[in-house]
Amino acid sequence: MTIDSTIQQAAHLLQNGEVIGFPTETVYGLAANMHSERAISRIYALKNRPLNHPLIVHVASKEQAKNLMARCSEQLERLMDAFWPGPLTLIVPKNEKVPDWVTGGQPTVALRMPNHLIALQIIEAAGSPLAAPSANPFTHISPTTADHVRAYFGTELPLIVDGGPCQAGLESTIVGFENGAPVLYRLGSISLEALESKLGPISIKNTSSKIPQAPGMHYKHYSPRTPLICTDQVMDIVQQYAGKKIGVLSFSEHYLHAAIHRSEPLSASGNYAEAAEQLYQKLHQFDAAQLDLIIAERAPDVDLGRAINDRLTRASQ
């Protein structure tokens, strides 16, 4: 099947209230027409996701995004100009065109324009913005290949569009505004430093909440089935669990010890973008290796290392 015919098939399914597997540059999503309550309900059921957790709405243009906003500030314009298309989600006041079933009943909507040609073509062909949370059961490891989506939902989806491995590998960064001041709700594929270069100082508010303002704020998330410990002291934990079948997922160092069954760095060169791209792929591989324990080394807490550490901390809960 050609890409063009796949895009048309995807659009037809979306227009008829179906849910599909959908590639983006960050992670794969479960995509549905935002106006189809039946399809949105299907997403929540597939993921076993709490109904008060809002979904990110994906758009194909700034104009399509503005059509869903109650208002658009100069700060929002600056962020869209700087980072769209790309892995930045904006929390904005919604207008009457955005149904409550997409936003968890909140007065705001999460909007993103993905930097992935196939994703943009599918949104345009479908003729509607698409709600698309990550294509994994709630709290599980996010998918960065079509095979990951098939492993989770293969028999339950009419179509999984294969757009290749995700280039960013971590979810989008989520930013909103409270009393006019920028707030970071989820660390992601755009670093805090990059955002602050456009907006100035940003407060971080990414802790869990009973009524989360953005996706990814739950205390436990992105988790393998295998128990995981996130630490700065890898060898201390290795010796503590020396009788176990241990895997060590490090930032850049390759650890050698008789008790370590598998040891892999996210980036041997210490490159933050490479480490972020590899994180979920490596976690999926480690989870399939029948280990007793994964020991994950914290990255330096700068640049995309902050987002990597956020994911590893939530995975260890």
CSV table of C-alpha atoms in Angstrom, one decimal:
chain,number,residue,atom,x,y,z
A,1,MET,CA,0.0,0.0,0.0
A,2,THR,CA,1.4,3.4,-0.9
A,3,ILE,CA,1.8,6.3,1.5
A,4,ASP,CA,-1.0,8.2,-0.3
A,5,SER,CA,-3.4,5.4,-0.1
A,6,THR,CA,-2.6,4.8,3.5
A,7,ILE,CA,-3.2,8.4,4.3
A,8,GLN,CA,-6.6,8.3,2.5
A,9,GLN,CA,-7.5,5.1,4.4
A,10,ALA,CA,-6.5,6.7,7.7
A,11,ALA,CA,-8.6,9.8,6.9
A,12,HIS,CA,-11.6,7.6,6.0
A,13,LEU,CA,-11.4,5.7,9.2
A,14,LEU,CA,-11.0,8.9,11.3
A,15,GLN,CA,-14.0,10.5,9.5
A,16,ASN,CA,-16.1,7.5,10.5
A,17,GLY,CA,-15.3,7.5,14.2
A,18,GLU,CA,-12.5,5.0,14.3
A,19,VAL,CA,-9.3,5.1,16.3
A,20,ILE,CA,-5.9,4.5,14.5
A,21,GLY,CA,-2.3,4.2,15.4
A,22,PHE,CA,-0.6,7.5,14.3
A,23,PRO,CA,3.1,8.5,14.0
A,24,THR,CA,4.6,11.7,15.2
A,25,GLU,CA,8.2,12.8,15.8
A,26,THR,CA,7.8,12.4,19.6
A,27,VAL,CA,5.9,9.1,20.2
A,28,TYR,CA,3.2,7.2,18.4
A,29,GLY,CA,-0.4,8.2,19.3
A,30,LEU,CA,-3.9,6.8,19.3
A,31,ALA,CA,-5.6,9.3,17.0
A,32,ALA,CA,-9.3,10.1,16.7
A,33,ASN,CA,-11.4,12.9,15.3
A,34,MET,CA,-11.8,15.3,18.2
A,35,HIS,CA,-15.5,15.8,17.4
A,36,SER,CA,-16.4,12.1,17.7
A,37,GLU,CA,-17.4,11.4,21.3
A,38,ARG,CA,-17.6,7.7,20.4
A,39,ALA,CA,-14.0,7.7,19.2
A,40,ILE,CA,-12.7,9.7,22.1
A,41,SER,CA,-14.4,7.3,24.5
A,42,ARG,CA,-12.7,4.4,22.6
A,43,ILE,CA,-9.3,6.0,23.2
A,44,TYR,CA,-9.9,6.3,27.0
A,45,ALA,CA,-11.1,2.6,27.1
A,46,LEU,CA,-8.2,1.3,25.1
A,47,LYS,CA,-5.7,3.1,27.3
A,48,ASN,CA,-7.6,2.5,30.5
A,49,ARG,CA,-7.0,6.2,31.0
A,50,PRO,CA,-8.8,8.3,33.7
A,51,LEU,CA,-11.5,10.4,32.1
A,52,ASN,CA,-10.3,13.6,33.8
A,53,HIS,CA,-6.9,13.4,32.1
A,54,PRO,CA,-7.1,15.8,29.1
A,55,LEU,CA,-5.9,14.8,25.6
A,56,ILE,CA,-3.6,16.7,23.3
A,57,VAL,CA,-5.2,17.9,20.1
A,58,HIS,CA,-3.0,17.8,17.0
A,59,VAL,CA,-3.4,20.4,14.3
A,60,ALA,CA,-1.9,20.9,10.8
A,61,SER,CA,-1.4,24.7,11.0
A,62,LYS,CA,-1.3,27.7,13.3
A,63,GLU,CA,-4.6,28.9,11.8
A,64,GLN,CA,-6.3,25.6,12.7
A,65,ALA,CA,-5.0,25.9,16.3
A,66,LYS,CA,-6.2,29.5,16.6
A,67,ASN,CA,-9.6,28.4,15.5
A,68,LEU,CA,-9.9,26.4,18.7
A,69,MET,CA,-8.6,29.1,21.1
A,70,ALA,CA,-10.8,31.6,23.0
A,71,ARG,CA,-7.9,34.1,22.5
A,72,CYS,CA,-4.3,34.1,21.3
A,73,SER,CA,-1.7,36.2,23.1
A,74,GLU,CA,1.6,37.6,21.9
A,75,GLN,CA,3.4,35.0,24.0
A,76,LEU,CA,1.5,32.2,22.3
A,77,GLU,CA,2.3,33.6,18.9
A,78,ARG,CA,6.0,33.8,19.8
A,79,LEU,CA,6.1,30.1,20.9
A,80,MET,CA,4.2,28.9,17.9
A,81,ASP,CA,6.6,30.9,15.6
A,82,ALA,CA,9.6,29.5,17.4
A,83,PHE,CA,8.7,25.8,17.9
A,84,TRP,CA,5.9,24.8,15.6
A,85,PRO,CA,5.8,22.4,13.9
A,86,GLY,CA,7.6,20.6,16.7
A,87,PRO,CA,7.4,18.9,20.1
A,88,LEU,CA,5.7,21.8,22.0
A,89,THR,CA,2.2,21.5,23.4
A,90,LEU,CA,0.4,24.7,24.5
A,91,ILE,CA,-2.3,24.8,27.1
A,92,VAL,CA,-4.7,27.6,26.1
A,93,PRO,CA,-8.3,28.7,26.9
A,94,LYS,CA,-10.6,26.8,24.6
A,95,ASN,CA,-13.6,28.1,22.7
A,96,GLU,CA,-17.0,26.5,22.1
A,97,LYS,CA,-15.6,24.4,19.1
A,98,VAL,CA,-13.7,22.2,21.5
A,99,PRO,CA,-15.8,19.5,23.2
A,100,ASP,CA,-15.4,18.8,26.9
A,101,TRP,CA,-14.8,15.1,26.2
A,102,VAL,CA,-11.4,16.1,24.8
A,103,THR,CA,-10.3,18.3,27.7
A,104,GLY,CA,-11.4,16.3,30.7
A,105,GLY,CA,-14.1,18.9,31.3
A,106,GLN,CA,-11.5,21.7,31.8
A,107,PRO,CA,-11.8,25.2,30.2
A,108,THR,CA,-8.4,24.8,28.5
A,109,VAL,CA,-7.2,22.7,25.5
A,110,ALA,CA,-3.8,21.2,24.8
A,111,LEU,CA,-2.7,22.0,21.2
A,112,ARG,CA,0.3,20.8,19.2
A,113,MET,CA,1.4,20.9,15.6
A,114,PRO,CA,3.6,17.8,15.0
A,115,ASN,CA,6.8,18.0,13.0
A,116,HIS,CA,6.0,14.8,11.0
A,117,LEU,CA,5.0,14.9,7.4
A,118,ILE,CA,2.7,11.9,7.5
A,119,ALA,CA,1.0,13.1,10.7
A,120,LEU,CA,0.3,16.5,9.1
A,121,GLN,CA,-1.0,14.9,5.9
A,122,ILE,CA,-3.4,12.7,7.9
A,123,ILE,CA,-4.7,15.6,9.9
A,124,GLU,CA,-5.3,17.6,6.6
A,125,ALA,CA,-6.9,14.6,4.8
A,126,ALA,CA,-9.2,13.9,7.8
A,127,GLY,CA,-10.4,17.5,7.7
A,128,SER,CA,-10.4,17.9,11.5
A,129,PRO,CA,-7.9,18.3,14.4
A,130,LEU,CA,-7.1,14.9,15.9
A,131,ALA,CA,-7.0,14.0,19.6
A,132,ALA,CA,-3.9,11.7,20.0
A,133,PRO,CA,-2.5,10.6,23.3
A,134,SER,CA,0.4,8.2,23.3
A,135,ALA,CA,-0.4,4.7,22.0
A,136,ASN,CA,0.2,2.8,25.2
A,137,PRO,CA,-1.9,1.6,28.1
A,138,PHE,CA,-2.0,4.1,30.9
A,139,THR,CA,1.3,4.2,32.8
A,140,HIS,CA,3.1,1.9,30.4
A,141,ILE,CA,6.2,2.7,28.3
A,142,SER,CA,5.4,5.0,25.4
A,143,PRO,CA,5.8,3.6,21.9
A,144,THR,CA,8.4,5.0,19.5
A,145,THR,CA,7.8,2.4,16.6
A,146,ALA,CA,4.8,1.0,14.9
A,147,ASP,CA,5.8,-2.4,16.3
A,148,HIS,CA,5.4,-1.1,19.8
A,149,VAL,CA,1.9,0.0,19.0
A,150,ARG,CA,1.1,-3.4,17.4
A,151,ALA,CA,2.4,-5.2,20.6
A,152,TYR,CA,0.0,-3.1,22.7
A,153,PHE,CA,-3.1,-2.8,20.5
A,154,GLY,CA,-2.5,-4.7,17.2
A,155,THR,CA,-5.8,-6.6,17.1
A,156,GLU,CA,-7.8,-3.7,18.4
A,157,LEU,CA,-7.0,-1.0,15.8
A,158,PRO,CA,-8.2,-1.1,12.2
A,159,LEU,CA,-5.0,0.7,11.1
A,160,ILE,CA,-1.5,1.4,12.5
A,161,VAL,CA,0.3,3.9,10.2
A,162,ASP,CA,4.0,3.2,10.1
A,163,GLY,CA,5.9,6.4,10.0
A,164,GLY,CA,9.3,5.0,11.0
A,165,PRO,CA,11.0,5.3,14.4
A,166,CYS,CA,10.2,8.6,16.2
A,167,GLN,CA,13.0,11.1,15.8
A,168,ALA,CA,12.6,12.9,19.1
A,169,GLY,CA,11.7,9.9,21.2
A,170,LEU,CA,10.2,11.8,24.2
A,171,GLU,CA,6.8,13.3,24.5
A,172,SER,CA,6.2,17.0,23.8
A,173,THR,CA,7.1,19.7,26.3
A,174,ILE,CA,3.8,21.2,27.7
A,175,VAL,CA,3.6,24.9,28.5
A,176,GLY,CA,0.7,27.1,29.7
A,177,PHE,CA,0.2,30.4,31.4
A,178,GLU,CA,-1.1,31.3,34.8
A,179,ASN,CA,-1.9,34.9,35.5
A,180,GLY,CA,0.1,35.8,32.4
A,181,ALA,CA,3.3,33.9,33.6
A,182,PRO,CA,4.6,30.9,31.7
A,183,VAL,CA,4.4,27.5,33.4
A,184,LEU,CA,6.0,24.2,32.4
A,185,TYR,CA,3.6,21.3,33.1
A,186,ARG,CA,5.6,18.5,31.4
A,187,LEU,CA,9.3,18.3,30.6
A,188,GLY,CA,9.8,16.9,27.1
A,189,SER,CA,11.6,17.1,23.8
A,190,ILE,CA,12.1,20.9,24.0
A,191,SER,CA,14.5,21.8,26.8
A,192,LEU,CA,13.7,24.3,29.6
A,193,GLU,CA,16.7,26.3,28.3
A,194,ALA,CA,15.3,26.6,24.8
A,195,LEU,CA,12.0,27.8,26.2
A,196,GLU,CA,13.5,30.3,28.5
A,197,SER,CA,15.5,31.8,25.6
A,198,LYS,CA,12.1,32.9,24.2
A,199,LEU,CA,10.1,33.6,27.3
A,200,GLY,CA,12.4,34.3,30.2
A,201,PRO,CA,12.1,32.4,33.5
A,202,ILE,CA,9.5,29.7,33.6
A,203,SER,CA,8.1,28.0,36.7
A,204,ILE,CA,7.9,24.2,36.7
A,205,LYS,CA,4.6,22.6,37.9
A,206,ASN,CA,4.8,19.0,36.8
A,207,THR,CA,3.8,17.2,39.9
A,208,SER,CA,0.9,14.8,40.0
A,209,SER,CA,-2.7,16.1,40.5
A,210,LYS,CA,-6.1,14.5,41.1
A,211,ILE,CA,-7.3,16.7,38.3
A,212,PRO,CA,-4.2,17.1,36.1
A,213,GLN,CA,-3.9,20.3,34.0
A,214,ALA,CA,-1.9,18.4,31.3
A,215,PRO,CA,-1.0,14.9,30.3
A,216,GLY,CA,2.0,13.2,31.9
A,217,MET,CA,1.5,14.6,35.4
A,218,HIS,CA,0.5,11.3,37.1
A,219,TYR,CA,3.1,10.2,39.6
A,220,LYS,CA,3.5,6.8,38.0
A,221,HIS,CA,4.0,6.8,34.2
A,222,TYR,CA,6.1,5.4,31.3
A,223,SER,CA,6.7,2.2,33.3
A,224,PRO,CA,8.1,-1.2,32.2
A,225,ARG,CA,6.7,-4.4,33.6
A,226,THR,CA,10.1,-5.1,35.1
A,227,PRO,CA,10.8,-3.3,38.4
A,228,LEU,CA,13.0,-0.3,37.8
A,229,ILE,CA,15.2,1.7,40.2
A,230,CYS,CA,16.4,5.2,39.2
A,231,THR,CA,19.6,6.2,40.9
A,232,ASP,CA,22.9,8.2,40.8
A,233,GLN,CA,24.7,5.3,42.5
A,234,VAL,CA,24.5,2.5,40.0
A,235,MET,CA,27.2,0.2,41.5
A,236,ASP,CA,25.8,0.5,45.1
A,237,ILE,CA,22.4,-0.8,43.8
A,238,VAL,CA,24.1,-3.5,41.7
A,239,GLN,CA,25.8,-4.9,44.8
A,240,GLN,CA,22.7,-4.6,46.8
A,241,TYR,CA,20.8,-6.8,44.3
A,242,ALA,CA,23.8,-9.0,43.2
A,243,GLY,CA,21.7,-12.2,43.3
A,244,LYS,CA,19.3,-10.8,40.7
A,245,LYS,CA,19.3,-10.8,36.9
A,246,ILE,CA,20.2,-7.1,36.5
A,247,GLY,CA,20.1,-4.8,33.5
A,248,VAL,CA,21.8,-1.4,33.7
A,249,LEU,CA,20.5,1.5,31.5
A,250,SER,CA,23.1,4.2,31.9
A,251,PHE,CA,23.3,7.7,30.5
A,252,SER,CA,26.8,7.3,28.8
A,253,GLU,CA,29.0,4.9,30.7
A,254,HIS,CA,29.1,1.2,30.1
A,255,TYR,CA,29.1,-0.7,33.4
A,256,LEU,CA,30.8,-4.0,33.8
A,257,HIS,CA,30.2,-6.3,36.8
A,258,ALA,CA,29.5,-10.1,37.2
A,259,ALA,CA,26.0,-9.4,38.4
A,260,ILE,CA,25.1,-7.2,35.4
A,261,HIS,CA,23.4,-9.3,32.8
A,262,ARG,CA,22.9,-6.4,30.3
A,263,SER,CA,24.4,-3.0,30.3
A,264,GLU,CA,23.7,-0.3,27.7
A,265,PRO,CA,24.2,3.5,27.5
A,266,LEU,CA,21.6,5.8,26.1
A,267,SER,CA,24.4,7.7,24.4
A,268,ALA,CA,28.0,6.7,24.6
A,269,SER,CA,29.0,10.3,23.6
A,270,GLY,CA,26.7,11.8,26.2
A,271,ASN,CA,24.5,13.5,23.6
A,272,TYR,CA,21.2,14.5,25.2
A,273,ALA,CA,19.1,14.4,22.0
A,274,GLU,CA,20.4,10.9,21.2
A,275,ALA,CA,19.8,9.7,24.8
A,276,ALA,CA,16.2,11.1,24.6
A,277,GLU,CA,15.6,9.4,21.3
A,278,GLN,CA,16.8,6.1,22.6
A,279,LEU,CA,15.1,6.1,26.0
A,280,TYR,CA,11.8,4.3,25.3
A,281,GLN,CA,13.3,2.0,22.7
A,282,LYS,CA,15.9,0.8,25.3
A,283,LEU,CA,13.2,0.4,28.0
A,284,HIS,CA,11.1,-1.7,25.6
A,285,GLN,CA,14.2,-3.9,24.9
A,286,PHE,CA,15.2,-4.2,28.6
A,287,ASP,CA,11.6,-5.1,29.5
A,288,ALA,CA,11.6,-7.9,26.9
A,289,ALA,CA,14.9,-9.4,28.2
A,290,GLN,CA,13.3,-11.2,31.2
A,291,LEU,CA,15.4,-9.3,33.8
A,292,ASP,CA,14.6,-9.3,37.5
A,293,LEU,CA,15.5,-5.6,37.8
A,294,ILE,CA,16.4,-2.6,35.7
A,295,ILE,CA,18.8,-0.1,37.2
A,296,ALA,CA,18.5,3.2,35.4
A,297,GLU,CA,21.2,5.9,35.9
A,298,ARG,CA,20.0,9.5,36.1
A,299,ALA,CA,21.3,11.8,33.4
A,300,PRO,CA,22.9,15.1,34.3
A,301,ASP,CA,20.0,17.4,35.2
A,302,VAL,CA,20.3,19.9,32.4
A,303,ASP,CA,19.0,20.2,28.9
A,304,LEU,CA,17.0,17.1,27.9
A,305,GLY,CA,18.5,15.3,30.8
A,306,ARG,CA,15.8,16.9,32.9
A,307,ALA,CA,13.1,15.2,30.8
A,308,ILE,CA,14.9,11.9,30.8
A,309,ASN,CA,15.2,12.0,34.6
A,310,ASP,CA,11.5,12.9,34.9
A,311,ARG,CA,10.5,9.8,32.9
A,312,LEU,CA,12.9,7.5,34.8
A,313,THR,CA,11.6,8.8,38.1
A,314,ARG,CA,8.0,8.2,37.2
A,315,ALA,CA,8.9,4.7,35.8
A,316,SER,CA,10.4,3.8,39.1
A,317,GLN,CA,7.3,4.5,41.2
